[in-house]
Amino acid sequence: MAKARKIPLRKSVVSGEIIDKRDLLRIVKNKEGQVFIDPTGKANGRGAYIKLDNEEALQAKKKQVLNRAFSMEVEAAFYDELIAYVDHKVKRRELGLE
């Protein structure tokens, strides 16, 4: 009998929900203090996850959740980039491209 595969779960920093890792977007802070989106989910550094959902990305900017998650000031321009990236990924999923 085949062994059931373990589904990796992560917690969204915005909603606090525990969700399948594939439905989340990883944001990373590396040792140099740079914050960036990690589409591979494997970059070195401290990771924080948000759900791939437009409303959740807007809430992340409104609540400034990444500032708390990374204990540093994250630029407003990064939040705008995050919102645009999530919107793009959501549209691709709706079209069945991912």
XYZ file of N, CA and C in Angstrom:
294
model
N 0.840 -1.175 0.000
C 0.000 0.000 0.000
C 0.892 1.247 0.000
N 0.552 2.212 -0.845
C 1.336 3.433 -0.967
C 1.137 4.315 0.270
N 2.226 4.917 0.697
C 2.166 5.811 1.848
C 1.571 7.153 1.425
N 0.651 7.675 2.220
C 0.019 8.961 1.901
C 1.046 10.069 2.048
N 1.086 10.974 1.074
C 2.028 12.087 1.115
C 1.553 13.142 2.096
N 2.510 13.678 2.815
C 2.217 14.735 3.767
C 2.040 16.050 3.003
N 0.981 16.785 3.302
C 0.723 18.065 2.642
C 1.319 19.167 3.510
N 2.291 19.925 2.961
C 2.887 20.989 3.769
C 1.888 22.120 4.005
N 1.753 22.519 5.259
C 0.832 23.588 5.640
C 1.629 24.759 6.207
N 1.159 25.964 5.932
C 1.777 27.170 6.467
C 0.678 28.119 6.913
N 1.045 29.059 7.788
C 0.083 30.015 8.340
C 0.220 31.355 7.630
N -0.892 31.904 7.187
C -0.911 33.225 6.559
C -0.720 34.292 7.625
N 0.207 35.245 7.377
C 0.455 36.302 8.360
C -0.672 37.318 8.405
N -1.527 37.339 7.386
C -2.633 38.301 7.354
C -3.845 37.750 8.108
N -4.341 36.590 7.680
C -5.579 36.058 8.253
C -5.353 35.093 9.406
N -4.149 34.525 9.504
C -3.879 33.545 10.552
C -4.365 32.147 10.214
N -4.911 31.962 9.003
C -5.386 30.649 8.579
C -4.206 29.731 8.272
N -4.359 28.449 8.560
C -3.357 27.462 8.175
C -3.841 26.827 6.872
N -3.027 26.983 5.810
C -3.441 26.638 4.456
C -2.355 25.810 3.789
N -2.740 25.048 2.776
C -1.797 24.306 1.940
C -0.760 25.283 1.364
N 0.512 24.930 1.473
C 1.606 25.809 1.048
C 1.484 26.239 -0.417
N 0.901 25.392 -1.263
C 0.775 25.715 -2.689
C -0.212 26.842 -2.955
N -1.082 27.126 -2.001
C -2.060 28.202 -2.151
C -1.591 29.502 -1.497
N -0.326 29.534 -1.093
C 0.238 30.702 -0.432
C 1.390 31.282 -1.245
N 1.704 32.522 -0.972
C 2.828 33.211 -1.601
C 3.850 33.507 -0.512
N 5.116 33.150 -0.783
C 6.177 33.365 0.213
C 6.879 34.692 -0.054
N 7.066 35.446 1.020
C 7.806 36.700 0.966
C 9.003 36.509 1.891
N 10.193 36.923 1.439
C 11.427 36.619 2.141
C 12.179 37.885 2.532
N 12.782 37.840 3.709
C 13.758 38.859 4.129
C 15.087 38.131 4.258
N 16.096 38.550 3.473
C 17.392 37.879 3.543
C 18.307 38.548 4.562
N 19.533 38.044 4.696
C 20.474 38.562 5.698
C 20.837 40.025 5.473
N 20.777 40.473 4.226
C 21.096 41.873 3.909
C 19.938 42.819 4.222
N 18.801 42.266 4.618
C 17.643 43.090 4.948
C 16.757 43.408 3.763
N 16.993 42.726 2.632
C 16.156 42.936 1.445
C 14.892 42.093 1.579
N 13.760 42.680 1.206
C 12.483 41.971 1.227
C 12.038 41.792 -0.217
N 11.691 40.536 -0.580
C 11.276 40.265 -1.952
C 10.322 39.081 -1.995
N 9.613 38.982 -3.114
C 8.679 37.880 -3.349
C 9.490 36.672 -3.800
N 9.183 35.517 -3.249
C 9.890 34.281 -3.584
C 8.939 33.322 -4.299
N 8.887 33.371 -5.638
C 7.962 32.488 -6.350
C 8.321 31.012 -6.232
N 9.612 30.677 -5.998
C 10.016 29.277 -5.885
C 9.714 28.705 -4.514
N 9.668 29.566 -3.495
C 9.430 29.099 -2.139
C 10.667 28.496 -1.501
N 11.848 28.711 -2.105
C 13.067 28.059 -1.617
C 14.217 29.017 -1.351
N 14.003 30.314 -1.470
C 15.087 31.276 -1.271
C 15.515 31.295 0.197
N 16.799 31.591 0.426
C 17.325 31.675 1.787
C 16.775 32.914 2.478
N 16.507 32.771 3.769
C 16.050 33.907 4.550
C 14.789 33.597 5.320
N 14.332 34.587 6.053
C 13.120 34.476 6.864
C 11.910 34.609 5.964
N 11.008 33.652 6.013
C 9.845 33.669 5.144
C 8.562 33.997 5.882
N 7.674 34.677 5.174
C 6.322 34.937 5.672
C 5.382 34.615 4.517
N 4.215 34.106 4.824
C 3.283 33.673 3.795
C 1.995 34.483 3.829
N 1.450 34.754 2.628
C 0.100 35.304 2.528
C -0.665 34.480 1.494
N -1.974 34.432 1.660
C -2.812 33.672 0.741
C -2.833 34.370 -0.620
N -2.854 33.577 -1.698
C -2.948 34.134 -3.047
C -4.381 34.611 -3.275
N -4.666 35.786 -2.761
C -6.007 36.355 -2.810
C -5.859 37.877 -2.829
N -6.566 38.536 -3.748
C -6.453 39.994 -3.884
C -6.808 40.719 -2.586
N -7.871 40.285 -1.935
C -8.310 40.940 -0.703
C -7.251 40.809 0.386
N -6.619 39.645 0.457
C -5.591 39.425 1.478
C -4.362 40.305 1.216
N -4.005 40.506 -0.051
C -2.872 41.382 -0.387
C -3.182 42.833 0.004
N -4.410 43.267 -0.219
C -4.807 44.619 0.177
C -4.783 44.772 1.700
N -5.228 43.740 2.412
C -5.200 43.758 3.871
C -3.758 43.800 4.394
N -2.852 43.111 3.699
C -1.440 43.117 4.102
C -0.889 44.535 4.060
N -1.249 45.287 3.019
C -0.776 46.671 2.917
C -1.433 47.541 3.985
N -2.738 47.365 4.161
C -3.476 48.190 5.122
C -2.972 47.970 6.546
N -2.739 46.703 6.911
C -2.316 46.368 8.271
C -0.795 46.416 8.455
N -0.041 46.560 7.351
C 1.428 46.585 7.413
C 1.960 45.332 8.118
N 1.418 44.154 7.758
C 1.767 42.916 8.462
C 3.219 42.492 8.263
N 3.815 42.836 7.137
C 5.196 42.424 6.895
C 6.164 43.201 7.790
N 5.787 44.399 8.187
C 6.615 45.157 9.127
C 6.763 44.376 10.439
N 5.657 43.800 10.904
C 5.693 42.998 12.137
C 6.407 41.670 11.914
N 6.123 41.015 10.800
C 6.700 39.698 10.537
C 8.221 39.748 10.423
N 8.749 40.825 9.845
C 10.190 40.937 9.635
C 10.869 41.903 10.612
N 10.121 42.487 11.533
C 10.649 43.444 12.524
C 11.462 44.554 11.869
N 10.917 45.094 10.792
C 11.570 46.197 10.086
C 10.535 46.966 9.292
N 10.903 48.127 8.796
C 9.998 48.945 7.984
C 10.060 48.473 6.541
N 8.938 47.984 6.014
C 8.846 47.552 4.620
C 8.244 48.708 3.818
N 8.877 49.035 2.702
C 8.447 50.185 1.899
C 7.045 49.983 1.330
N 6.311 51.082 1.187
C 4.963 51.042 0.609
C 5.019 50.564 -0.842
N 6.115 50.869 -1.538
C 6.268 50.440 -2.938
C 6.287 48.919 -3.030
N 6.864 48.247 -2.027
C 6.878 46.777 -2.045
C 5.469 46.227 -1.913
N 4.659 46.849 -1.041
C 3.272 46.397 -0.886
C 2.508 46.554 -2.208
N 2.770 47.644 -2.938
C 2.113 47.840 -4.232
C 2.553 46.768 -5.221
N 3.846 46.435 -5.207
C 4.373 45.371 -6.076
C 3.731 44.031 -5.708
N 3.561 43.796 -4.408
C 2.943 42.567 -3.920
C 1.499 42.452 -4.396
N 0.750 43.536 -4.305
C -0.650 43.543 -4.744
C -0.727 43.240 -6.245
N 0.148 43.851 -7.043
C 0.153 43.621 -8.491
C 0.523 42.170 -8.803
N 1.491 41.615 -8.085
C 1.925 40.231 -8.323
C 0.802 39.252 -7.980
N 0.149 39.455 -6.843
C -0.953 38.570 -6.438
C -2.092 38.652 -7.446
N -2.416 39.859 -7.905
C -3.472 40.040 -8.900
C -3.138 39.261 -10.173
N -1.892 39.342 -10.606
C -1.435 38.628 -11.804
C -1.571 37.111 -11.618
N -1.126 36.594 -10.459
C -1.188 35.153 -10.197
C -2.633 34.662 -10.112
N -3.513 35.473 -9.499
C -4.926 35.087 -9.382
C -5.556 34.994 -10.769
N -5.267 35.962 -11.632
C -5.822 35.937 -12.992
C -5.309 34.737 -13.774
N -4.031 34.379 -13.601
C -3.473 33.205 -14.283
C -4.162 31.924 -13.816
N -4.434 31.835 -12.524
C -5.126 30.643 -11.990
C -6.540 30.545 -12.541
N -7.228 31.691 -12.644
C -8.599 31.700 -13.175
C -8.630 31.246 -14.622
N -7.575 31.569 -15.370
C -7.501 31.162 -16.766
C -7.048 29.713 -16.922
N -6.636 29.092 -15.830
C -6.206 27.700 -15.875
C -4.766 27.539 -16.359
N -3.973 28.584 -16.281
C -2.582 28.515 -16.724
C -1.664 27.981 -15.633
N -2.152 27.897 -14.419
C -1.322 27.385 -13.313
C -2.083 26.341 -12.541
